[in-house]
Amino acid sequence: MRKDANRVFGGISKNNLLGNKGNDSFSGGQGSDRFVLAPDNGSNIIQDFEDGIDLLQLNGGIAFENLTLTEESGNTVINSGSQRLALVSGVASSLLTPEDFLIAESES
C-alpha cells in the first residue's frame, strides 16, 4: 500500500467511510455503511459492500448519470469520466443500481 493510502475500518453499527487523497481501502464491518466517493480522492477499494444494505455516496457534484460501471474479474469498477473512483470487491456490476447510490446535497 502506498504511503498516502489509508485502511479505513468501520465497526458494528452504521458507518460513514471517507478516505483522503490517495488510494484507500474501506471495510465497513456489520451494519449499514455509507462509502463516500468524491473527485480527486483517489481510487478506493471497497472490501465488503452489501447490496441492499450499504450505500455509495457521491460527493463533489458527481451524478449517477455520469458514472460508468464495468465488471473486472468479478468486481465492479466505478468511473466518473476518466477518473476511477472505486473498485467494489466481489460485487457484480449488474447488482449496482441507482438505489445503491446517494447523491450528496450540494454545499451552498
PDB file of N, CA and C in Angstrom:
ATOM      1  N   MET A   1       0.847  -1.172   0.000  1.00  0.00           N
ATOM      2  CA  MET A   1       0.000   0.000   0.000  1.00  0.00           C
ATOM      3  C   MET A   1       0.896   1.240   0.000  1.00  0.00           C
ATOM      4  N   ARG A   2       0.534   2.222  -0.792  1.00  0.00           N
ATOM      5  CA  ARG A   2       1.337   3.446  -0.897  1.00  0.00           C
ATOM      6  C   ARG A   2       1.295   4.254   0.388  1.00  0.00           C
ATOM      7  N   LYS A   3       2.274   5.126   0.549  1.00  0.00           N
ATOM      8  CA  LYS A   3       2.391   5.950   1.744  1.00  0.00           C
ATOM      9  C   LYS A   3       1.175   6.844   1.954  1.00  0.00           C
ATOM     10  N   ASP A   4       0.558   7.351   0.888  1.00  0.00           N
ATOM     11  CA  ASP A   4      -0.579   8.261   1.033  1.00  0.00           C
ATOM     12  C   ASP A   4      -1.913   7.526   1.062  1.00  0.00           C
ATOM     13  N   ALA A   5      -1.885   6.214   1.182  1.00  0.00           N
ATOM     14  CA  ALA A   5      -3.111   5.417   1.227  1.00  0.00           C
ATOM     15  C   ALA A   5      -3.444   5.056   2.671  1.00  0.00           C
ATOM     16  N   ASN A   6      -4.736   4.887   2.933  1.00  0.00           N
ATOM     17  CA  ASN A   6      -5.201   4.538   4.273  1.00  0.00           C
ATOM     18  C   ASN A   6      -6.052   3.288   4.214  1.00  0.00           C
ATOM     19  N   ARG A   7      -6.104   2.587   5.327  1.00  0.00           N
ATOM     20  CA  ARG A   7      -7.060   1.499   5.516  1.00  0.00           C
ATOM     21  C   ARG A   7      -8.087   2.022   6.497  1.00  0.00           C
ATOM     22  N   VAL A   8      -9.339   2.041   6.073  1.00  0.00           N
ATOM     23  CA  VAL A   8     -10.410   2.621   6.883  1.00  0.00           C
ATOM     24  C   VAL A   8     -11.369   1.500   7.263  1.00  0.00           C
ATOM     25  N   PHE A   9     -11.576   1.318   8.576  1.00  0.00           N
ATOM     26  CA  PHE A   9     -12.424   0.241   9.077  1.00  0.00           C
ATOM     27  C   PHE A   9     -13.608   0.811   9.838  1.00  0.00           C
ATOM     28  N   GLY A  10     -14.783   0.236   9.612  1.00  0.00           N
ATOM     29  CA  GLY A  10     -15.967   0.583  10.380  1.00  0.00           C
ATOM     30  C   GLY A  10     -16.153  -0.412  11.512  1.00  0.00           C
ATOM     31  N   GLY A  11     -17.168  -0.179  12.310  1.00  0.00           N
ATOM     32  CA  GLY A  11     -17.473  -1.064  13.426  1.00  0.00           C
ATOM     33  C   GLY A  11     -18.750  -1.842  13.171  1.00  0.00           C
ATOM     34  N   ILE A  12     -19.468  -2.158  14.256  1.00  0.00           N
ATOM     35  CA  ILE A  12     -20.674  -2.975  14.124  1.00  0.00           C
ATOM     36  C   ILE A  12     -21.934  -2.153  13.901  1.00  0.00           C
ATOM     37  N   SER A  13     -21.828  -0.851  13.959  1.00  0.00           N
ATOM     38  CA  SER A  13     -23.009  -0.010  13.721  1.00  0.00           C
ATOM     39  C   SER A  13     -22.894   0.658  12.357  1.00  0.00           C
ATOM     40  N   LYS A  14     -23.771   1.622  12.099  1.00  0.00           N
ATOM     41  CA  LYS A  14     -23.719   2.374  10.838  1.00  0.00           C
ATOM     42  C   LYS A  14     -22.438   3.194  10.798  1.00  0.00           C
ATOM     43  N   ASN A  15     -21.792   3.207   9.641  1.00  0.00           N
ATOM     44  CA  ASN A  15     -20.549   3.960   9.481  1.00  0.00           C
ATOM     45  C   ASN A  15     -20.596   4.786   8.207  1.00  0.00           C
ATOM     46  N   ASN A  16     -20.004   5.980   8.266  1.00  0.00           N
ATOM     47  CA  ASN A  16     -19.734   6.790   7.082  1.00  0.00           C
ATOM     48  C   ASN A  16     -18.233   6.715   6.865  1.00  0.00           C
ATOM     49  N   LEU A  17     -17.822   6.163   5.743  1.00  0.00           N
ATOM     50  CA  LEU A  17     -16.403   5.944   5.489  1.00  0.00           C
ATOM     51  C   LEU A  17     -15.938   6.831   4.341  1.00  0.00           C
ATOM     52  N   LEU A  18     -14.984   7.702   4.648  1.00  0.00           N
ATOM     53  CA  LEU A  18     -14.430   8.642   3.678  1.00  0.00           C
ATOM     54  C   LEU A  18     -12.924   8.634   3.826  1.00  0.00           C
ATOM     55  N   GLY A  19     -12.235   8.393   2.735  1.00  0.00           N
ATOM     56  CA  GLY A  19     -10.782   8.422   2.765  1.00  0.00           C
ATOM     57  C   GLY A  19     -10.263   9.806   2.420  1.00  0.00           C
ATOM     58  N   ASN A  20      -8.972   9.906   2.339  1.00  0.00           N
ATOM     59  CA  ASN A  20      -8.317  11.141   1.932  1.00  0.00           C
ATOM     60  C   ASN A  20      -7.806  10.964   0.517  1.00  0.00           C
ATOM     61  N   LYS A  21      -7.047  11.922   0.060  1.00  0.00           N
ATOM     62  CA  LYS A  21      -6.408  11.770  -1.241  1.00  0.00           C
ATOM     63  C   LYS A  21      -5.499  10.553  -1.146  1.00  0.00           C
ATOM     64  N   GLY A  22      -5.406   9.827  -2.203  1.00  0.00           N
ATOM     65  CA  GLY A  22      -4.659   8.574  -2.177  1.00  0.00           C
ATOM     66  C   GLY A  22      -5.619   7.421  -2.382  1.00  0.00           C
ATOM     67  N   ASN A  23      -5.079   6.266  -2.590  1.00  0.00           N
ATOM     68  CA  ASN A  23      -5.890   5.089  -2.873  1.00  0.00           C
ATOM     69  C   ASN A  23      -6.140   4.333  -1.578  1.00  0.00           C
ATOM     70  N   ASP A  24      -7.338   4.488  -1.031  1.00  0.00           N
ATOM     71  CA  ASP A  24      -7.670   3.934   0.272  1.00  0.00           C
ATOM     72  C   ASP A  24      -8.433   2.628   0.143  1.00  0.00           C
ATOM     73  N   SER A  25      -8.414   1.859   1.218  1.00  0.00           N
ATOM     74  CA  SER A  25      -9.138   0.598   1.287  1.00  0.00           C
ATOM     75  C   SER A  25     -10.152   0.697   2.422  1.00  0.00           C
ATOM     76  N   PHE A  26     -11.431   0.396   2.112  1.00  0.00           N
ATOM     77  CA  PHE A  26     -12.516   0.500   3.085  1.00  0.00           C
ATOM     78  C   PHE A  26     -13.061  -0.874   3.443  1.00  0.00           C
ATOM     79  N   SER A  27     -13.338  -1.061   4.717  1.00  0.00           N
ATOM     80  CA  SER A  27     -14.062  -2.236   5.189  1.00  0.00           C
ATOM     81  C   SER A  27     -15.069  -1.738   6.217  1.00  0.00           C
ATOM     82  N   GLY A  28     -16.357  -1.810   5.877  1.00  0.00           N
ATOM     83  CA  GLY A  28     -17.385  -1.220   6.722  1.00  0.00           C
ATOM     84  C   GLY A  28     -17.772  -2.037   7.933  1.00  0.00           C
ATOM     85  N   GLY A  29     -17.565  -3.333   7.895  1.00  0.00           N
ATOM     86  CA  GLY A  29     -17.998  -4.176   9.005  1.00  0.00           C
ATOM     87  C   GLY A  29     -19.505  -4.370   8.970  1.00  0.00           C
ATOM     88  N   GLN A  30     -20.070  -4.757  10.111  1.00  0.00           N
ATOM     89  CA  GLN A  30     -21.507  -5.004  10.196  1.00  0.00           C
ATOM     90  C   GLN A  30     -22.280  -3.696  10.193  1.00  0.00           C
ATOM     91  N   GLY A  31     -23.558  -3.783   9.906  1.00  0.00           N
ATOM     92  CA  GLY A  31     -24.407  -2.594   9.890  1.00  0.00           C
ATOM     93  C   GLY A  31     -24.448  -1.977   8.508  1.00  0.00           C
ATOM     94  N   SER A  32     -25.357  -1.022   8.342  1.00  0.00           N
ATOM     95  CA  SER A  32     -25.479  -0.337   7.053  1.00  0.00           C
ATOM     96  C   SER A  32     -24.434   0.764   6.986  1.00  0.00           C
ATOM     97  N   ASP A  33     -23.593   0.682   5.990  1.00  0.00           N
ATOM     98  CA  ASP A  33     -22.479   1.615   5.851  1.00  0.00           C
ATOM     99  C   ASP A  33     -22.678   2.511   4.641  1.00  0.00           C
ATOM    100  N   ARG A  34     -22.040   3.666   4.707  1.00  0.00           N
ATOM    101  CA  ARG A  34     -22.061   4.622   3.604  1.00  0.00           C
ATOM    102  C   ARG A  34     -20.610   4.872   3.201  1.00  0.00           C
ATOM    103  N   PHE A  35     -20.276   4.456   1.980  1.00  0.00           N
ATOM    104  CA  PHE A  35     -18.938   4.645   1.441  1.00  0.00           C
ATOM    105  C   PHE A  35     -18.969   5.902   0.577  1.00  0.00           C
ATOM    106  N   VAL A  36     -18.178   6.902   0.939  1.00  0.00           N
ATOM    107  CA  VAL A  36     -18.223   8.202   0.281  1.00  0.00           C
ATOM    108  C   VAL A  36     -17.181   8.250  -0.839  1.00  0.00           C
ATOM    109  N   LEU A  37     -17.667   8.559  -2.045  1.00  0.00           N
ATOM    110  CA  LEU A  37     -16.807   8.699  -3.214  1.00  0.00           C
ATOM    111  C   LEU A  37     -16.813  10.159  -3.640  1.00  0.00           C
ATOM    112  N   ALA A  38     -15.634  10.702  -3.903  1.00  0.00           N
ATOM    113  CA  ALA A  38     -15.529  12.111  -4.275  1.00  0.00           C
ATOM    114  C   ALA A  38     -14.424  12.276  -5.314  1.00  0.00           C
ATOM    115  N   PRO A  39     -14.542  13.309  -6.155  1.00  0.00           N
ATOM    116  CA  PRO A  39     -13.482  13.552  -7.135  1.00  0.00           C
ATOM    117  C   PRO A  39     -12.168  13.863  -6.424  1.00  0.00           C
ATOM    118  N   ASP A  40     -11.088  13.478  -7.033  1.00  0.00           N
ATOM    119  CA  ASP A  40      -9.743  13.755  -6.516  1.00  0.00           C
ATOM    120  C   ASP A  40      -9.463  13.108  -5.165  1.00  0.00           C
ATOM    121  N   ASN A  41     -10.214  12.057  -4.805  1.00  0.00           N
ATOM    122  CA  ASN A  41      -9.927  11.323  -3.572  1.00  0.00           C
ATOM    123  C   ASN A  41      -9.260   9.986  -3.864  1.00  0.00           C
ATOM    124  N   GLY A  42      -8.701   9.841  -5.023  1.00  0.00           N
ATOM    125  CA  GLY A  42      -8.014   8.608  -5.366  1.00  0.00           C
ATOM    126  C   GLY A  42      -8.979   7.522  -5.801  1.00  0.00           C
ATOM    127  N   SER A  43      -8.430   6.370  -6.068  1.00  0.00           N
ATOM    128  CA  SER A  43      -9.216   5.198  -6.452  1.00  0.00           C
ATOM    129  C   SER A  43      -9.282   4.284  -5.241  1.00  0.00           C
ATOM    130  N   ASN A  44     -10.461   4.166  -4.657  1.00  0.00           N
ATOM    131  CA  ASN A  44     -10.619   3.424  -3.418  1.00  0.00           C
ATOM    132  C   ASN A  44     -11.078   1.999  -3.675  1.00  0.00           C
ATOM    133  N   ILE A  45     -10.760   1.118  -2.735  1.00  0.00           N
ATOM    134  CA  ILE A  45     -11.215  -0.264  -2.791  1.00  0.00           C
ATOM    135  C   ILE A  45     -12.211  -0.464  -1.656  1.00  0.00           C
ATOM    136  N   ILE A  46     -13.404  -0.922  -2.007  1.00  0.00           N
ATOM    137  CA  ILE A  46     -14.441  -1.204  -1.017  1.00  0.00           C
ATOM    138  C   ILE A  46     -14.502  -2.716  -0.869  1.00  0.00           C
ATOM    139  N   GLN A  47     -14.140  -3.195   0.317  1.00  0.00           N
ATOM    140  CA  GLN A  47     -13.969  -4.627   0.541  1.00  0.00           C
ATOM    141  C   GLN A  47     -15.263  -5.385   0.787  1.00  0.00           C
ATOM    142  N   ASP A  48     -16.226  -4.775   1.475  1.00  0.00           N
ATOM    143  CA  ASP A  48     -17.375  -5.568   1.944  1.00  0.00           C
ATOM    144  C   ASP A  48     -18.716  -4.880   1.722  1.00  0.00           C
ATOM    145  N   PHE A  49     -18.928  -4.360   0.523  1.00  0.00           N
ATOM    146  CA  PHE A  49     -20.205  -3.727   0.196  1.00  0.00           C
ATOM    147  C   PHE A  49     -21.302  -4.778   0.199  1.00  0.00           C
ATOM    148  N   GLU A  50     -22.396  -4.492   0.933  1.00  0.00           N
ATOM    149  CA  GLU A  50     -23.540  -5.401   0.992  1.00  0.00           C
ATOM    150  C   GLU A  50     -24.698  -4.769   0.229  1.00  0.00           C
ATOM    151  N   ASP A  51     -25.016  -5.358  -0.917  1.00  0.00           N
ATOM    152  CA  ASP A  51     -26.078  -4.836  -1.766  1.00  0.00           C
ATOM    153  C   ASP A  51     -27.404  -4.840  -1.010  1.00  0.00           C
ATOM    154  N   GLY A  52     -28.122  -3.717  -1.081  1.00  0.00           N
ATOM    155  CA  GLY A  52     -29.399  -3.588  -0.386  1.00  0.00           C
ATOM    156  C   GLY A  52     -29.263  -3.139   1.053  1.00  0.00           C
ATOM    157  N   ILE A  53     -28.034  -3.060   1.560  1.00  0.00           N
ATOM    158  CA  ILE A  53     -27.796  -2.625   2.943  1.00  0.00           C
ATOM    159  C   ILE A  53     -26.923  -1.374   2.958  1.00  0.00           C
ATOM    160  N   ASP A  54     -25.791  -1.436   2.272  1.00  0.00           N
ATOM    161  CA  ASP A  54     -24.851  -0.318   2.238  1.00  0.00           C
ATOM    162  C   ASP A  54     -25.193   0.634   1.096  1.00  0.00           C
ATOM    163  N   LEU A  55     -24.635   1.849   1.168  1.00  0.00           N
ATOM    164  CA  LEU A  55     -24.831   2.854   0.118  1.00  0.00           C
ATOM    165  C   LEU A  55     -23.488   3.410  -0.328  1.00  0.00           C
ATOM    166  N   LEU A  56     -23.441   3.851  -1.572  1.00  0.00           N
ATOM    167  CA  LEU A  56     -22.303   4.570  -2.123  1.00  0.00           C
ATOM    168  C   LEU A  56     -22.733   6.027  -2.271  1.00  0.00           C
ATOM    169  N   GLN A  57     -22.107   6.917  -1.512  1.00  0.00           N
ATOM    170  CA  GLN A  57     -22.480   8.333  -1.552  1.00  0.00           C
ATOM    171  C   GLN A  57     -21.574   9.072  -2.518  1.00  0.00           C
ATOM    172  N   LEU A  58     -22.185   9.822  -3.425  1.00  0.00           N
ATOM    173  CA  LEU A  58     -21.445  10.600  -4.419  1.00  0.00           C
ATOM    174  C   LEU A  58     -21.354  12.047  -3.959  1.00  0.00           C
ATOM    175  N   ASN A  59     -20.147  12.527  -3.736  1.00  0.00           N
ATOM    176  CA  ASN A  59     -19.897  13.909  -3.311  1.00  0.00           C
ATOM    177  C   ASN A  59     -19.253  14.695  -4.445  1.00  0.00           C
ATOM    178  N   GLY A  60     -19.142  15.990  -4.261  1.00  0.00           N
ATOM    179  CA  GLY A  60     -18.391  16.832  -5.187  1.00  0.00           C
ATOM    180  C   GLY A  60     -19.027  17.026  -6.544  1.00  0.00           C
ATOM    181  N   GLY A  61     -20.351  16.955  -6.609  1.00  0.00           N
ATOM    182  CA  GLY A  61     -21.033  17.201  -7.870  1.00  0.00           C
ATOM    183  C   GLY A  61     -21.092  16.010  -8.814  1.00  0.00           C
ATOM    184  N   ILE A  62     -20.692  14.842  -8.348  1.00  0.00           N
ATOM    185  CA  ILE A  62     -20.777  13.650  -9.201  1.00  0.00           C
ATOM    186  C   ILE A  62     -22.231  13.201  -9.272  1.00  0.00           C
ATOM    187  N   ALA A  63     -22.715  12.937 -10.472  1.00  0.00           N
ATOM    188  CA  ALA A  63     -24.086  12.453 -10.674  1.00  0.00           C
ATOM    189  C   ALA A  63     -24.037  10.997 -11.126  1.00  0.00           C
ATOM    190  N   PHE A  64     -25.034  10.231 -10.727  1.00  0.00           N
ATOM    191  CA  PHE A  64     -25.090   8.823 -11.123  1.00  0.00           C
ATOM    192  C   PHE A  64     -25.043   8.678 -12.642  1.00  0.00           C
ATOM    193  N   GLU A  65     -25.714   9.580 -13.349  1.00  0.00           N
ATOM    194  CA  GLU A  65     -25.778   9.513 -14.810  1.00  0.00           C
ATOM    195  C   GLU A  65     -24.402   9.633 -15.463  1.00  0.00           C
ATOM    196  N   ASN A  66     -23.436  10.205 -14.751  1.00  0.00           N
ATOM    197  CA  ASN A  66     -22.096  10.394 -15.302  1.00  0.00           C
ATOM    198  C   ASN A  66     -21.146   9.250 -14.970  1.00  0.00           C
ATOM    199  N   LEU A  67     -21.645   8.246 -14.262  1.00  0.00           N
ATOM    200  CA  LEU A  67     -20.803   7.118 -13.880  1.00  0.00           C
ATOM    201  C   LEU A  67     -20.805   6.042 -14.953  1.00  0.00           C
ATOM    202  N   THR A  68     -19.702   5.327 -15.030  1.00  0.00           N
ATOM    203  CA  THR A  68     -19.675   4.083 -15.789  1.00  0.00           C
ATOM    204  C   THR A  68     -19.304   2.978 -14.809  1.00  0.00           C
ATOM    205  N   LEU A  69     -20.085   1.898 -14.865  1.00  0.00           N
ATOM    206  CA  LEU A  69     -19.850   0.738 -14.013  1.00  0.00           C
ATOM    207  C   LEU A  69     -19.436  -0.408 -14.920  1.00  0.00           C
ATOM    208  N   THR A  70     -18.249  -0.937 -14.699  1.00  0.00           N
ATOM    209  CA  THR A  70     -17.770  -2.050 -15.508  1.00  0.00           C
ATOM    210  C   THR A  70     -17.324  -3.178 -14.594  1.00  0.00           C
ATOM    211  N   GLU A  71     -17.437  -4.374 -15.120  1.00  0.00           N
ATOM    212  CA  GLU A  71     -17.043  -5.539 -14.335  1.00  0.00           C
ATOM    213  C   GLU A  71     -15.626  -5.945 -14.705  1.00  0.00           C
ATOM    214  N   GLU A  72     -14.858  -6.263 -13.668  1.00  0.00           N
ATOM    215  CA  GLU A  72     -13.461  -6.646 -13.848  1.00  0.00           C
ATOM    216  C   GLU A  72     -13.164  -7.796 -12.884  1.00  0.00           C
ATOM    217  N   SER A  73     -13.092  -8.999 -13.388  1.00  0.00           N
ATOM    218  CA  SER A  73     -12.780 -10.186 -12.575  1.00  0.00           C
ATOM    219  C   SER A  73     -13.710 -10.347 -11.377  1.00  0.00           C
ATOM    220  N   GLY A  74     -15.011 -10.163 -11.586  1.00  0.00           N
ATOM    221  CA  GLY A  74     -15.984 -10.342 -10.509  1.00  0.00           C
ATOM    222  C   GLY A  74     -16.116  -9.156  -9.574  1.00  0.00           C
ATOM    223  N   ASN A  75     -15.447  -8.060  -9.883  1.00  0.00           N
ATOM    224  CA  ASN A  75     -15.527  -6.824  -9.104  1.00  0.00           C
ATOM    225  C   ASN A  75     -16.142  -5.744  -9.987  1.00  0.00           C
ATOM    226  N   THR A  76     -16.657  -4.689  -9.368  1.00  0.00           N
ATOM    227  CA  THR A  76     -17.186  -3.566 -10.136  1.00  0.00           C
ATOM    228  C   THR A  76     -16.244  -2.381 -10.031  1.00  0.00           C
ATOM    229  N   VAL A  77     -15.892  -1.815 -11.171  1.00  0.00           N
ATOM    230  CA  VAL A  77     -15.089  -0.598 -11.225  1.00  0.00           C
ATOM    231  C   VAL A  77     -16.041   0.555 -11.505  1.00  0.00           C
ATOM    232  N   ILE A  78     -15.959   1.605 -10.677  1.00  0.00           N
ATOM    233  CA  ILE A  78     -16.802   2.791 -10.826  1.00  0.00           C
ATOM    234  C   ILE A  78     -15.924   3.941 -11.295  1.00  0.00           C
ATOM    235  N   ASN A  79     -16.258   4.481 -12.475  1.00  0.00           N
ATOM    236  CA  ASN A  79     -15.538   5.623 -13.036  1.00  0.00           C
ATOM    237  C   ASN A  79     -16.478   6.804 -13.204  1.00  0.00           C
ATOM    238  N   SER A  80     -15.923   7.991 -13.038  1.00  0.00           N
ATOM    239  CA  SER A  80     -16.616   9.230 -13.373  1.00  0.00           C
ATOM    240  C   SER A  80     -15.747   9.913 -14.418  1.00  0.00           C
ATOM    241  N   GLY A  81     -16.209   9.887 -15.664  1.00  0.00           N
ATOM    242  CA  GLY A  81     -15.358  10.364 -16.749  1.00  0.00           C
ATOM    243  C   GLY A  81     -14.140   9.468 -16.836  1.00  0.00           C
ATOM    244  N   SER A  82     -12.958  10.059 -16.855  1.00  0.00           N
ATOM    245  CA  SER A  82     -11.725   9.269 -16.930  1.00  0.00           C
ATOM    246  C   SER A  82     -11.164   8.922 -15.555  1.00  0.00           C
ATOM    247  N   GLN A  83     -11.825   9.380 -14.496  1.00  0.00           N
ATOM    248  CA  GLN A  83     -11.323   9.136 -13.143  1.00  0.00           C
ATOM    249  C   GLN A  83     -11.940   7.878 -12.536  1.00  0.00           C
ATOM    250  N   ARG A  84     -11.073   7.002 -12.082  1.00  0.00           N
ATOM    251  CA  ARG A  84     -11.528   5.802 -11.380  1.00  0.00           C
ATOM    252  C   ARG A  84     -11.792   6.173  -9.924  1.00  0.00           C
ATOM    253  N   LEU A  85     -13.051   6.028  -9.500  1.00  0.00           N
ATOM    254  CA  LEU A  85     -13.430   6.369  -8.129  1.00  0.00           C
ATOM    255  C   LEU A  85     -13.242   5.204  -7.173  1.00  0.00           C
ATOM    256  N   ALA A  86     -13.640   4.001  -7.615  1.00  0.00           N
ATOM    257  CA  ALA A  86     -13.594   2.871  -6.692  1.00  0.00           C
ATOM    258  C   ALA A  86     -13.656   1.547  -7.423  1.00  0.00           C
ATOM    259  N   LEU A  87     -13.179   0.537  -6.721  1.00  0.00           N
ATOM    260  CA  LEU A  87     -13.385  -0.849  -7.099  1.00  0.00           C
ATOM    261  C   LEU A  87     -14.191  -1.471  -5.963  1.00  0.00           C
ATOM    262  N   VAL A  88     -15.351  -2.030  -6.290  1.00  0.00           N
ATOM    263  CA  VAL A  88     -16.200  -2.671  -5.290  1.00  0.00           C
ATOM    264  C   VAL A  88     -15.930  -4.170  -5.388  1.00  0.00           C
ATOM    265  N   SER A  89     -15.221  -4.684  -4.406  1.00  0.00           N
ATOM    266  CA  SER A  89     -14.732  -6.056  -4.429  1.00  0.00           C
ATOM    267  C   SER A  89     -15.854  -7.078  -4.263  1.00  0.00           C
ATOM    268  N   GLY A  90     -15.877  -8.056  -5.166  1.00  0.00           N
ATOM    269  CA  GLY A  90     -16.810  -9.165  -5.058  1.00  0.00           C
ATOM    270  C   GLY A  90     -18.250  -8.854  -5.395  1.00  0.00           C
ATOM    271  N   VAL A  91     -18.502  -7.701  -6.016  1.00  0.00           N
ATOM    272  CA  VAL A  91     -19.869  -7.304  -6.372  1.00  0.00           C
ATOM    273  C   VAL A  91     -19.945  -7.145  -7.889  1.00  0.00           C
ATOM    274  N   ALA A  92     -20.865  -7.873  -8.503  1.00  0.00           N
ATOM    275  CA  ALA A  92     -21.061  -7.772  -9.950  1.00  0.00           C
ATOM    276  C   ALA A  92     -21.685  -6.425 -10.297  1.00  0.00           C
ATOM    277  N   SER A  93     -21.283  -5.857 -11.413  1.00  0.00           N
ATOM    278  CA  SER A  93     -21.804  -4.542 -11.814  1.00  0.00           C
ATOM    279  C   SER A  93     -23.315  -4.568 -12.015  1.00  0.00           C
ATOM    280  N   SER A  94     -23.866  -5.710 -12.387  1.00  0.00           N
ATOM    281  CA  SER A  94     -25.319  -5.811 -12.598  1.00  0.00           C
ATOM    282  C   SER A  94     -26.112  -5.657 -11.303  1.00  0.00           C
ATOM    283  N   LEU A  95     -25.467  -5.826 -10.154  1.00  0.00           N
ATOM    284  CA  LEU A  95     -26.156  -5.678  -8.865  1.00  0.00           C
ATOM    285  C   LEU A  95     -26.279  -4.225  -8.424  1.00  0.00           C
ATOM    286  N   LEU A  96     -25.409  -3.351  -8.942  1.00  0.00           N
ATOM    287  CA  LEU A  96     -25.434  -1.949  -8.520  1.00  0.00           C
ATOM    288  C   LEU A  96     -26.422  -1.168  -9.377  1.00  0.00           C
ATOM    289  N   THR A  97     -27.407  -0.577  -8.709  1.00  0.00           N
ATOM    290  CA  THR A  97     -28.461   0.198  -9.364  1.00  0.00           C
ATOM    291  C   THR A  97     -28.486   1.593  -8.753  1.00  0.00           C
ATOM    292  N   PRO A  98     -29.254   2.519  -9.318  1.00  0.00           N
ATOM    293  CA  PRO A  98     -29.334   3.862  -8.729  1.00  0.00           C
ATOM    294  C   PRO A  98     -29.736   3.849  -7.247  1.00  0.00           C
ATOM    295  N   GLU A  99     -30.469   2.838  -6.819  1.00  0.00           N
ATOM    296  CA  GLU A  99     -30.887   2.756  -5.416  1.00  0.00           C
ATOM    297  C   GLU A  99     -29.718   2.518  -4.468  1.00  0.00           C
ATOM    298  N   ASP A 100     -28.582   2.062  -4.987  1.00  0.00           N
ATOM    299  CA  ASP A 100     -27.395   1.830  -4.165  1.00  0.00           C
ATOM    300  C   ASP A 100     -26.567   3.100  -3.980  1.00  0.00           C
ATOM    301  N   PHE A 101     -26.966   4.184  -4.651  1.00  0.00           N
ATOM    302  CA  PHE A 101     -26.206   5.431  -4.621  1.00  0.00           C
ATOM    303  C   PHE A 101     -27.014   6.536  -3.956  1.00  0.00           C
ATOM    304  N   LEU A 102     -26.315   7.372  -3.223  1.00  0.00           N
ATOM    305  CA  LEU A 102     -26.901   8.547  -2.593  1.00  0.00           C
ATOM    306  C   LEU A 102     -26.138   9.751  -3.119  1.00  0.00           C
ATOM    307  N   ILE A 103     -26.861  10.722  -3.645  1.00  0.00           N
ATOM    308  CA  ILE A 103     -26.224  11.941  -4.149  1.00  0.00           C
ATOM    309  C   ILE A 103     -26.193  12.951  -3.012  1.00  0.00           C
ATOM    310  N   ALA A 104     -24.992  13.397  -2.647  1.00  0.00           N
ATOM    311  CA  ALA A 104     -24.851  14.369  -1.566  1.00  0.00           C
ATOM    312  C   ALA A 104     -25.443  15.699  -2.000  1.00  0.00           C
ATOM    313  N   GLU A 105     -26.072  16.368  -1.059  1.00  0.00           N
ATOM    314  CA  GLU A 105     -26.602  17.702  -1.352  1.00  0.00           C
ATOM    315  C   GLU A 105     -25.439  18.645  -1.564  1.00  0.00           C
ATOM    316  N   SER A 106     -25.587  19.529  -2.528  1.00  0.00           N
ATOM    317  CA  SER A 106     -24.505  20.469  -2.813  1.00  0.00           C
ATOM    318  C   SER A 106     -24.372  21.472  -1.679  1.00  0.00           C
ATOM    319  N   GLU A 107     -23.127  21.888  -1.477  1.00  0.00           N
ATOM    320  CA  GLU A 107     -22.858  22.884  -0.442  1.00  0.00           C
ATOM    321  C   GLU A 107     -23.109  24.264  -1.016  1.00  0.00           C
ATOM    322  N   SER A 108     -23.865  25.088  -0.290  1.00  0.00           N
ATOM    323  CA  SER A 108     -24.103  26.439  -0.785  1.00  0.00           C
ATOM    324  C   SER A 108     -23.737  27.465   0.231  1.00  0.00           C
TER     325      SER A 108
END
